[in-house]
């Protein structure tokens, strides 16, 4: 069994910490020798190349790569040793954009976004902008990690934040294998505390959704069926309720790519992704309605491209020069990792898309 | 020359059996797909039955396929092992129940 690493790839100075090396792997071998078609070629078969950005709907902001966990498959390579944190100055630039955006969803992510020292100030300010759906991606354990975070459920409630949290499985063993020893018990406690203030209850406006991503080199099952199983098990075992489950495919980058290579699953996994390719999912991939902002204010088509350091193909590169009209219609930057979002029912930060 | 009878990569080529007998191949895959749809049994239950049968049939392709299928459906390793024990119990039971035939024969010939 693979043990959860305690340091990020960056800290371990792994060659896979470099996005250039990851992109080389994704372009060489089975994609270079023609055994599998490149993503560009595949979407070209159905005249979907190049992918074009549509009207912006989701503004996703990554406020830093620091995290209290070191999950085995983290695409951010996040962890306690990551020091990339969004400054208040960049947050202020983001707020200007948030006030004027046409996007209906604001999505804060990390790392553990709550670890950014200006997180609460940022949430308070951003919540005044009147965005319809204000998401914070919380890893749950942060709520129990330190006394200073214990009131997070109340804080989220006060600002009507939509909480989206990772939960790889309803059993302790599978959850702890992927996310670290003790994560399951802490996550359960955090979910119970969120329920206690009204999050996730059937008729509650306080939305609590869970994110499921597979614990190994396989694709997620049917989102609806998984949701049913999660709801039954979490209710029976712990009395926990939540609204929806988002099934997300692991993309072959960063620590998941490292895992795939180390476990000799890389080629099989890429085959799985390509064989499960669904042209209907391409029409709804999140990069066409999302902008991802990095901790230092640069713009990307999605969080995965951010980690691969593939900036938007536009004159506008930074939040300080943000212009929604100029960004619309840009060509989306793609590589073979994009197969992760088009496999089966498709995958996005909001779960299945097809 | 290939030195083993089984190659894991051959599982990916399963669909190619239609190339040499299109009608029968297509009919088989249509039937196969229908069998595994959600019905009176859930797709998850069917996946566990398939895993147990894969072991009693000792089909390495099926074992790979339905282990992965189970993982995708959130099936735990404990559930998978219990399913295999069901298959093993039936296999051993099927062997041992023939012991009655042996006993009958002994009793008739030498009783």
Coordinates of N, CA and C in Angstrom, one line a residue, chain A residues 73-268:
Chain A
X73 N -3.0 12.7 -3.8 CA -3.3 13.0 -5.2 C -3.5 14.5 -5.5
X74 N -3.0 15.3 -4.6 CA -3.3 16.7 -4.7 C -2.7 17.3 -6.0
X75 N -3.6 17.9 -6.9 CA -3.1 18.5 -8.1 C -2.4 19.8 -7.9
X76 N -2.5 20.4 -6.7 CA -1.9 21.7 -6.4 C -0.5 21.4 -5.8
X77 N -0.2 20.2 -5.4 CA 1.0 19.9 -4.6 C 1.0 20.8 -3.4
X78 N -0.1 20.9 -2.8 CA -0.3 21.7 -1.6 C 0.2 21.0 -0.3
X79 N 0.5 21.8 0.7 CA 1.0 21.3 2.0 C 1.4 22.4 2.9
X80 N 1.8 22.0 4.1 CA 2.2 23.0 5.1 C 3.5 23.7 4.7
X81 N 4.3 23.0 3.8 CA 5.6 23.6 3.4 C 5.5 24.5 2.2
X82 N 4.2 24.7 1.6 CA 4.1 25.6 0.5 C 3.9 27.1 1.0
X83 N 4.6 28.0 0.5 CA 4.6 29.4 1.1 C 3.9 30.4 0.1
X84 N 3.4 29.9 -1.0 CA 2.8 30.8 -1.9 C 1.4 31.2 -1.4
X85 N 1.3 32.4 -1.0 CA 0.0 32.9 -0.4 C -0.3 34.2 -1.0
X86 N -1.6 34.4 -1.4 CA -2.1 35.6 -2.0 C -2.0 36.8 -1.0
X87 N -1.4 37.9 -1.5 CA -1.2 39.1 -0.6 C -2.6 39.9 -0.6
X88 N -2.6 40.8 0.4 CA -3.8 41.6 0.6 C -4.0 42.5 -0.7
X89 N -2.8 42.9 -1.2 CA -2.8 43.8 -2.4 C -3.5 43.1 -3.6
X90 N -3.1 41.8 -3.8 CA -3.7 41.1 -4.9 C -5.2 40.8 -4.6
X91 N -5.5 40.5 -3.3 CA -6.9 40.4 -3.0 C -7.7 41.6 -3.3
X92 N -7.1 42.8 -3.0 CA -7.8 44.0 -3.3 C -8.1 44.1 -4.9
X93 N -7.1 43.7 -5.6 CA -7.3 43.7 -7.1 C -8.4 42.7 -7.5
X94 N -8.4 41.6 -6.8 CA -9.5 40.6 -7.1 C -10.9 41.2 -6.7
X95 N -10.9 42.0 -5.6 CA -12.2 42.5 -5.2 C -12.8 43.5 -6.2
X96 N -11.9 44.3 -6.8 CA -12.3 45.2 -7.9 C -13.0 44.4 -9.0
X97 N -12.4 43.3 -9.3 CA -13.0 42.4 -10.4 C -14.3 41.8 -9.9
X98 N -14.3 41.3 -8.7 CA -15.5 40.7 -8.1 C -16.7 41.6 -8.1
X99 N -16.5 42.9 -7.8 CA -17.5 43.9 -7.8 C -18.2 44.1 -9.2
X100 N -17.4 43.9 -10.2 CA -17.8 44.2 -11.6 C -18.1 43.0 -12.5
X101 N -17.8 41.9 -12.0 CA -17.9 40.7 -12.9 C -19.3 40.3 -13.2
X102 N -19.5 39.7 -14.4 CA -20.8 39.2 -14.8 C -20.9 37.7 -14.3
X103 N -19.9 37.2 -13.7 CA -19.9 35.8 -13.2 C -21.0 35.6 -12.1
X104 N -21.7 34.5 -12.1 CA -22.7 34.2 -11.1 C -22.1 33.5 -9.9
X105 N -20.8 32.9 -10.1 CA -20.2 32.1 -9.1 C -18.8 32.6 -8.8
X106 N -18.6 32.8 -7.5 CA -17.2 33.1 -7.0 C -16.8 31.8 -6.2
X107 N -15.6 31.3 -6.5 CA -15.1 30.0 -6.0 C -13.7 30.2 -5.4
X108 N -13.6 30.2 -4.1 CA -12.3 30.3 -3.4 C -11.7 29.0 -3.1
X109 N -10.5 28.8 -3.5 CA -9.9 27.5 -3.3 C -8.4 27.7 -2.9
X110 N -7.7 26.6 -2.7 CA -6.3 26.6 -2.2 C -5.6 25.4 -2.7
X111 N -4.7 24.9 -1.9 CA -4.5 24.8 -0.5 C -5.8 24.8 0.4
X112 N -5.5 25.2 1.6 CA -6.6 25.4 2.5 C -6.8 26.9 2.5
X113 N -7.9 27.4 1.8 CA -8.0 28.9 1.7 C -8.0 29.6 3.1
X114 N -8.6 28.9 4.1 CA -8.7 29.5 5.4 C -7.4 29.8 6.0
X115 N -6.3 29.2 5.5 CA -5.0 29.5 6.1 C -4.3 30.8 5.7
X116 N -4.9 31.4 4.6 CA -4.5 32.7 4.2 C -4.8 33.7 5.3
X117 N -3.8 34.5 5.9 CA -4.1 35.3 7.0 C -5.2 36.4 6.7
X118 N -5.4 36.7 5.5 CA -6.4 37.7 5.1 C -7.7 37.1 4.6
X119 N -7.9 35.7 4.8 CA -9.0 35.0 4.3 C -10.4 35.6 4.8
X120 N -10.5 35.9 6.1 CA -11.8 36.3 6.6 C -12.1 37.7 6.1
X121 N -11.1 38.5 6.1 CA -11.4 39.9 5.6 C -11.8 39.8 4.1
X122 N -11.2 39.0 3.3 CA -11.5 38.8 1.9 C -12.9 38.3 1.7
X123 N -13.3 37.3 2.5 CA -14.7 36.7 2.4 C -15.7 37.8 2.8
X124 N -15.4 38.6 3.9 CA -16.3 39.6 4.3 C -16.5 40.7 3.2
X125 N -15.4 41.1 2.6 CA -15.5 42.1 1.5 C -16.2 41.5 0.3
X126 N -15.8 40.3 -0.1 CA -16.3 39.7 -1.3 C -17.8 39.4 -1.2
X127 N -18.3 39.1 0.0 CA -19.7 38.7 0.2 C -20.6 39.9 0.0
X128 N -20.0 41.1 0.0 CA -20.8 42.4 -0.2 C -21.1 42.6 -1.7
X129 N -20.4 41.9 -2.5 CA -20.5 42.1 -4.0 C -21.8 41.6 -4.6
X130 N -22.5 40.8 -3.8 CA -23.8 40.3 -4.3 C -23.7 39.1 -5.3
X131 N -22.6 38.4 -5.3 CA -22.5 37.2 -6.2 C -23.5 36.2 -5.8
X132 N -24.1 35.5 -6.7 CA -25.2 34.6 -6.4 C -24.7 33.4 -5.6
X133 N -23.7 32.8 -6.1 CA -23.2 31.6 -5.5 C -21.7 31.8 -5.0
X134 N -21.5 31.9 -3.7 CA -20.1 32.2 -3.2 C -19.6 30.9 -2.5
X135 N -18.7 30.2 -3.2 CA -18.2 28.9 -2.8 C -16.8 29.1 -2.0
X136 N -16.7 28.4 -0.9 CA -15.4 28.2 -0.4 C -15.1 26.7 -0.3
X137 N -14.0 26.3 -0.9 CA -13.6 24.9 -0.9 C -12.8 24.6 0.3
X138 N -13.5 23.9 1.3 CA -12.8 23.7 2.6 C -12.5 22.2 2.7
X139 N -11.3 21.9 3.2 CA -10.9 20.5 3.3 C -11.5 19.8 4.6
X140 N -12.4 20.5 5.3 CA -13.0 20.0 6.5 C -12.1 20.0 7.7
X141 N -10.9 19.3 7.6 CA -10.1 19.1 8.8 C -9.6 20.4 9.3
X142 N -9.5 21.4 8.5 CA -9.0 22.7 8.9 C -9.9 23.3 10.1
X143 N -11.2 22.9 10.0 CA -12.2 23.4 11.0 C -11.8 22.9 12.4
X144 N -11.1 21.7 12.4 CA -10.7 21.1 13.7 C -9.2 21.2 13.9
X145 N -8.5 21.8 13.0 CA -7.0 21.8 13.1 C -6.5 22.6 14.2
X146 N -7.2 23.7 14.6 CA -6.7 24.6 15.6 C -7.9 25.4 16.1
X147 N -7.8 25.9 17.4 CA -8.8 26.6 18.0 C -9.3 27.8 17.2
X148 N -8.3 28.4 16.5 CA -8.7 29.7 15.8 C -9.6 29.4 14.6
X149 N -9.8 28.1 14.2 CA -10.6 27.8 13.1 C -12.0 27.2 13.6
X150 N -12.1 27.0 14.9 CA -13.3 26.3 15.4 C -14.6 27.0 15.0
X151 N -14.6 28.3 14.9 CA -15.8 29.1 14.6 C -16.1 29.2 13.1
X152 N -15.3 28.5 12.3 CA -15.5 28.6 10.8 C -17.0 28.3 10.4
X153 N -17.6 27.3 10.9 CA -19.0 27.0 10.5 C -19.9 28.2 10.7
X154 N -19.8 28.9 11.8 CA -20.6 30.1 12.1 C -20.2 31.2 11.1
X155 N -18.9 31.4 10.9 CA -18.4 32.4 10.0 C -18.9 32.2 8.6
X156 N -18.9 30.9 8.1 CA -19.4 30.6 6.8 C -20.9 31.0 6.7
X157 N -21.6 30.6 7.8 CA -23.1 30.9 7.8 C -23.3 32.4 7.8
X158 N -22.6 33.1 8.5 CA -22.8 34.6 8.6 C -22.7 35.2 7.2
X159 N -21.8 34.7 6.4 CA -21.6 35.3 5.1 C -22.3 34.5 3.9
X160 N -23.1 33.6 4.3 CA -23.9 32.7 3.4 C -23.0 32.1 2.4
X161 N -21.9 31.5 2.9 CA -20.9 30.9 2.0 C -21.4 29.5 1.7
X162 N -21.2 29.0 0.4 CA -21.6 27.7 0.0 C -20.3 26.8 0.2
X163 N -20.4 25.9 1.1 CA -19.2 25.1 1.5 C -19.1 23.8 0.6
X164 N -18.0 23.7 -0.1 CA -17.7 22.5 -0.9 C -16.5 21.8 -0.3
X165 N -16.7 20.5 0.1 CA -15.6 19.8 0.8 C -15.3 18.5 0.3
X166 N -14.0 18.1 0.3 CA -13.6 16.8 -0.2 C -13.9 15.7 0.8
X167 N -14.3 14.6 0.3 CA -14.6 13.4 1.1 C -14.4 12.2 0.1
X168 N -13.3 11.6 0.2 CA -13.0 10.5 -0.8 C -13.8 9.2 -0.6
X169 N -14.3 9.0 0.6 CA -15.1 7.8 0.8 C -15.8 7.8 2.1
X170 N -16.8 7.0 2.3 CA -17.6 7.0 3.5 C -16.9 6.0 4.5
X171 N -15.8 5.4 4.2 CA -15.1 4.6 5.1 C -13.8 5.2 5.6
X172 N -13.4 4.9 6.8 CA -12.1 5.5 7.3 C -10.9 5.1 6.5
X173 N -10.8 3.8 6.2 CA -9.6 3.3 5.6 C -9.3 4.0 4.3
X174 N -10.3 4.1 3.4 CA -10.1 4.7 2.1 C -9.8 6.2 2.2
X175 N -10.4 6.8 3.1 CA -10.2 8.3 3.2 C -8.8 8.6 3.8
X176 N -8.5 7.8 4.8 CA -7.1 8.1 5.4 C -6.0 7.7 4.5
X177 N -6.2 6.7 3.7 CA -5.2 6.3 2.7 C -4.8 7.5 1.8
X178 N -5.9 8.1 1.3 CA -5.6 9.2 0.4 C -5.2 10.5 1.0
X179 N -5.9 10.8 2.2 CA -5.7 12.2 2.7 C -4.9 12.3 4.0
X180 N -4.5 11.1 4.6 CA -3.7 11.1 5.7 C -4.4 10.6 7.0
X181 N -3.5 10.0 7.9 CA -4.0 9.4 9.1 C -4.9 10.4 9.9
X182 N -6.1 9.9 10.3 CA -6.9 10.8 11.2 C -7.8 11.7 10.5
X183 N -7.6 11.8 9.1 CA -8.4 12.8 8.4 C -9.9 12.4 8.4
X184 N -10.2 11.2 8.3 CA -11.6 10.7 8.3 C -12.4 11.2 9.6
X185 N -11.8 10.9 10.7 CA -12.5 11.2 12.0 C -12.7 12.7 12.1
X186 N -11.6 13.5 11.7 CA -11.7 15.0 11.8 C -12.8 15.5 10.8
X187 N -12.8 14.9 9.7 CA -13.8 15.3 8.6 C -15.2 15.1 9.1
X188 N -15.4 13.9 9.7 CA -16.8 13.6 10.2 C -17.2 14.6 11.3
X189 N -16.3 14.9 12.2 CA -16.6 15.9 13.2 C -16.9 17.2 12.6
X190 N -16.1 17.6 11.6 CA -16.4 18.9 11.0 C -17.7 18.9 10.3
X191 N -18.1 17.8 9.6 CA -19.4 17.8 8.9 C -20.5 17.9 9.9
X192 N -20.3 17.2 11.1 CA -21.4 17.3 12.1 C -21.5 18.7 12.6
X193 N -20.4 19.4 12.7 CA -20.5 20.8 13.2 C -21.1 21.7 12.1
X194 N -20.9 21.4 10.9 CA -21.5 22.2 9.8 C -23.0 21.9 9.8
X195 N -23.4 20.7 10.0 CA -24.8 20.3 10.1 C -25.5 21.0 11.3
X196 N -24.7 21.1 12.4 CA -25.3 21.7 13.6 C -25.7 23.1 13.4
X197 N -25.0 23.9 12.6 CA -25.3 25.3 12.3 C -26.3 25.4 11.2
X198 N -26.7 24.3 10.6 CA -27.7 24.3 9.5 C -27.2 24.0 8.1
X199 N -25.9 23.8 8.0 CA -25.4 23.4 6.7 C -25.8 22.0 6.3
X200 N -26.2 21.9 5.0 CA -26.5 20.5 4.4 C -27.8 19.9 4.8
X201 N -28.6 20.7 5.6 CA -29.9 20.1 5.9 C -30.9 20.2 4.7
X202 N -31.8 19.3 4.6 CA -32.6 19.1 3.4 C -33.2 20.5 2.9
X203 N -33.8 21.3 3.7 CA -34.4 22.5 3.2 C -33.6 23.7 3.5
X204 N -32.4 23.5 3.9 CA -31.5 24.7 4.3 C -31.0 25.4 3.1
X205 N -30.9 26.7 3.1 CA -30.3 27.5 2.1 C -28.8 27.5 2.3
X206 N -28.3 26.9 3.4 CA -26.9 26.9 3.6 C -26.3 25.6 2.9
X207 N -25.7 25.8 1.8 CA -25.4 24.7 0.9 C -24.1 24.0 1.4
X208 N -24.2 22.7 1.5 CA -23.0 21.9 1.8 C -22.9 20.7 0.8
X209 N -21.9 20.8 -0.1 CA -21.7 19.7 -1.1 C -20.4 19.0 -0.8
X210 N -20.3 17.8 -1.2 CA -19.1 17.0 -1.0 C -18.5 16.7 -2.4
X211 N -17.2 16.7 -2.4 CA -16.4 16.3 -3.6 C -15.8 14.9 -3.4
X212 N -16.1 14.0 -4.3 CA -15.6 12.7 -4.3 C -14.6 12.6 -5.5
X213 N -13.4 12.2 -5.2 CA -12.4 11.8 -6.3 C -11.8 10.5 -5.9
X214 N -11.6 9.6 -6.9 CA -11.2 8.2 -6.6 C -9.9 8.2 -5.9
X215 N -9.7 7.1 -5.1 CA -8.5 7.0 -4.2 C -7.3 6.4 -5.0
X216 N -7.6 6.0 -6.2 CA -6.5 5.3 -7.0 C -6.6 5.6 -8.5
X217 N -6.0 4.6 -9.2 CA -5.9 4.8 -10.7 C -7.1 4.3 -11.4
X218 N -8.2 4.8 -11.1 CA -9.5 4.5 -11.7 C -10.4 5.7 -11.8
X219 N -11.4 5.6 -12.7 CA -12.3 6.8 -12.9 C -13.4 6.7 -11.8
X220 N -14.0 7.9 -11.6 CA -15.2 7.9 -10.7 C -16.4 7.2 -11.3
X221 N -17.2 6.5 -10.4 CA -18.4 5.9 -10.9 C -19.5 7.0 -11.1
X222 N -20.7 6.5 -11.4 CA -21.8 7.4 -11.7 C -22.1 8.3 -10.5
X223 N -22.1 9.6 -10.7 CA -22.3 10.6 -9.7 C -23.5 10.4 -8.8
X224 N -24.6 10.1 -9.5 CA -25.9 9.9 -8.8 C -25.9 8.7 -7.8
X225 N -25.3 7.6 -8.4 CA -25.3 6.4 -7.6 C -24.3 6.6 -6.4
X226 N -23.2 7.2 -6.7 CA -22.2 7.5 -5.6 C -22.9 8.4 -4.5
X227 N -23.6 9.4 -4.9 CA -24.3 10.3 -4.0 C -25.2 9.5 -3.1
X228 N -26.0 8.6 -3.7 CA -26.9 7.8 -2.9 C -26.2 6.9 -1.9
X229 N -25.1 6.3 -2.3 CA -24.3 5.5 -1.4 C -23.7 6.3 -0.2
X230 N -23.1 7.5 -0.6 CA -22.6 8.4 0.4 C -23.6 8.8 1.4
X231 N -24.8 9.2 0.9 CA -25.8 9.8 1.8 C -26.3 8.7 2.8
X232 N -26.5 7.5 2.2 CA -27.0 6.4 3.1 C -25.9 6.1 4.2
X233 N -24.7 5.9 3.8 CA -23.7 5.5 4.7 C -23.4 6.6 5.8
X234 N -23.3 7.9 5.3 CA -23.0 9.0 6.3 C -24.2 9.2 7.2
X235 N -25.4 9.0 6.8 CA -26.5 9.2 7.6 C -26.6 8.0 8.6
X236 N -26.5 6.8 8.1 CA -26.6 5.6 9.0 C -25.5 5.6 10.1
X237 N -24.3 5.9 9.6 CA -23.1 5.7 10.5 C -22.9 6.9 11.4
X238 N -23.2 8.1 10.9 CA -22.9 9.4 11.7 C -24.0 10.4 11.8
X239 N -25.1 10.1 11.2 CA -26.2 11.1 11.2 C -25.9 12.4 10.4
X240 N -25.0 12.3 9.4 CA -24.6 13.4 8.6 C -25.5 13.6 7.4
X241 N -25.8 14.9 7.1 CA -26.5 15.2 5.9 C -25.7 16.2 5.0
X242 N -25.9 16.1 3.7 CA -25.3 17.1 2.8 C -26.2 17.2 1.6
X243 N -26.0 18.1 0.7 CA -26.8 18.3 -0.4 C -26.4 17.4 -1.6
X244 N -25.3 17.8 -2.3 CA -25.0 17.1 -3.5 C -23.5 16.5 -3.4
X245 N -23.3 15.5 -4.2 CA -21.9 15.0 -4.3 C -21.4 15.3 -5.7
X246 N -20.2 15.9 -5.8 CA -19.6 16.1 -7.1 C -18.5 15.0 -7.3
X247 N -18.7 14.2 -8.3 CA -17.7 13.2 -8.7 C -16.7 13.8 -9.6
X248 N -15.4 13.9 -9.2 CA -14.4 14.6 -10.0 C -13.3 13.5 -10.3
X249 N -12.9 13.6 -11.6 CA -11.8 12.7 -12.1 C -10.5 13.3 -11.7
X250 N -9.6 12.4 -11.3 CA -8.2 12.8 -11.0 C -7.5 13.1 -12.3
X251 N -7.0 14.3 -12.5 CA -6.2 14.6 -13.7 C -4.7 14.2 -13.5
X252 N -4.2 13.7 -14.6 CA -2.8 13.2 -14.5 C -1.7 14.3 -14.4
X253 N -1.8 15.1 -13.3 CA -0.7 16.1 -13.1 C -0.2 16.0 -11.7
X254 N 0.9 16.7 -11.4 CA 1.4 16.9 -10.1 C 1.5 15.6 -9.3
X255 N 0.9 15.6 -8.1 CA 1.1 14.4 -7.2 C 0.4 13.2 -7.7
X256 N -0.7 13.4 -8.4 CA -1.4 12.2 -9.0 C -0.6 11.6 -10.1
X257 N 0.1 12.5 -10.9 CA 0.9 12.0 -12.0 C 2.1 11.2 -11.3
X258 N 2.7 11.7 -10.3 CA 3.8 11.1 -9.6 C 3.3 9.7 -9.1
X259 N 2.1 9.6 -8.5 CA 1.6 8.4 -8.1 C 1.4 7.4 -9.2
X260 N 0.8 7.9 -10.3 CA 0.6 7.0 -11.5 C 1.9 6.4 -12.0
X261 N 2.9 7.2 -12.1 CA 4.2 6.7 -12.6 C 4.8 5.8 -11.6
X262 N 4.8 6.1 -10.3 CA 5.5 5.3 -9.3 C 4.8 3.9 -9.2
X263 N 3.4 3.9 -9.4 CA 2.7 2.7 -9.3 C 2.5 1.9 -10.6
X264 N 3.2 2.5 -11.6 CA 3.2 1.9 -13.0 C 1.8 1.8 -13.5
X265 N 1.0 2.8 -13.3 CA -0.4 2.9 -13.8 C -0.5 3.9 -14.8
X266 N 0.5 4.7 -15.1 CA 0.3 5.9 -16.0 C -0.3 5.5 -17.3
X267 N 0.3 4.6 -18.1 CA -0.2 4.3 -19.4 C -1.7 3.8 -19.4
X268 N -1.9 2.8 -18.5 CA -3.3 2.3 -18.3 C -4.3 3.4 -18.0

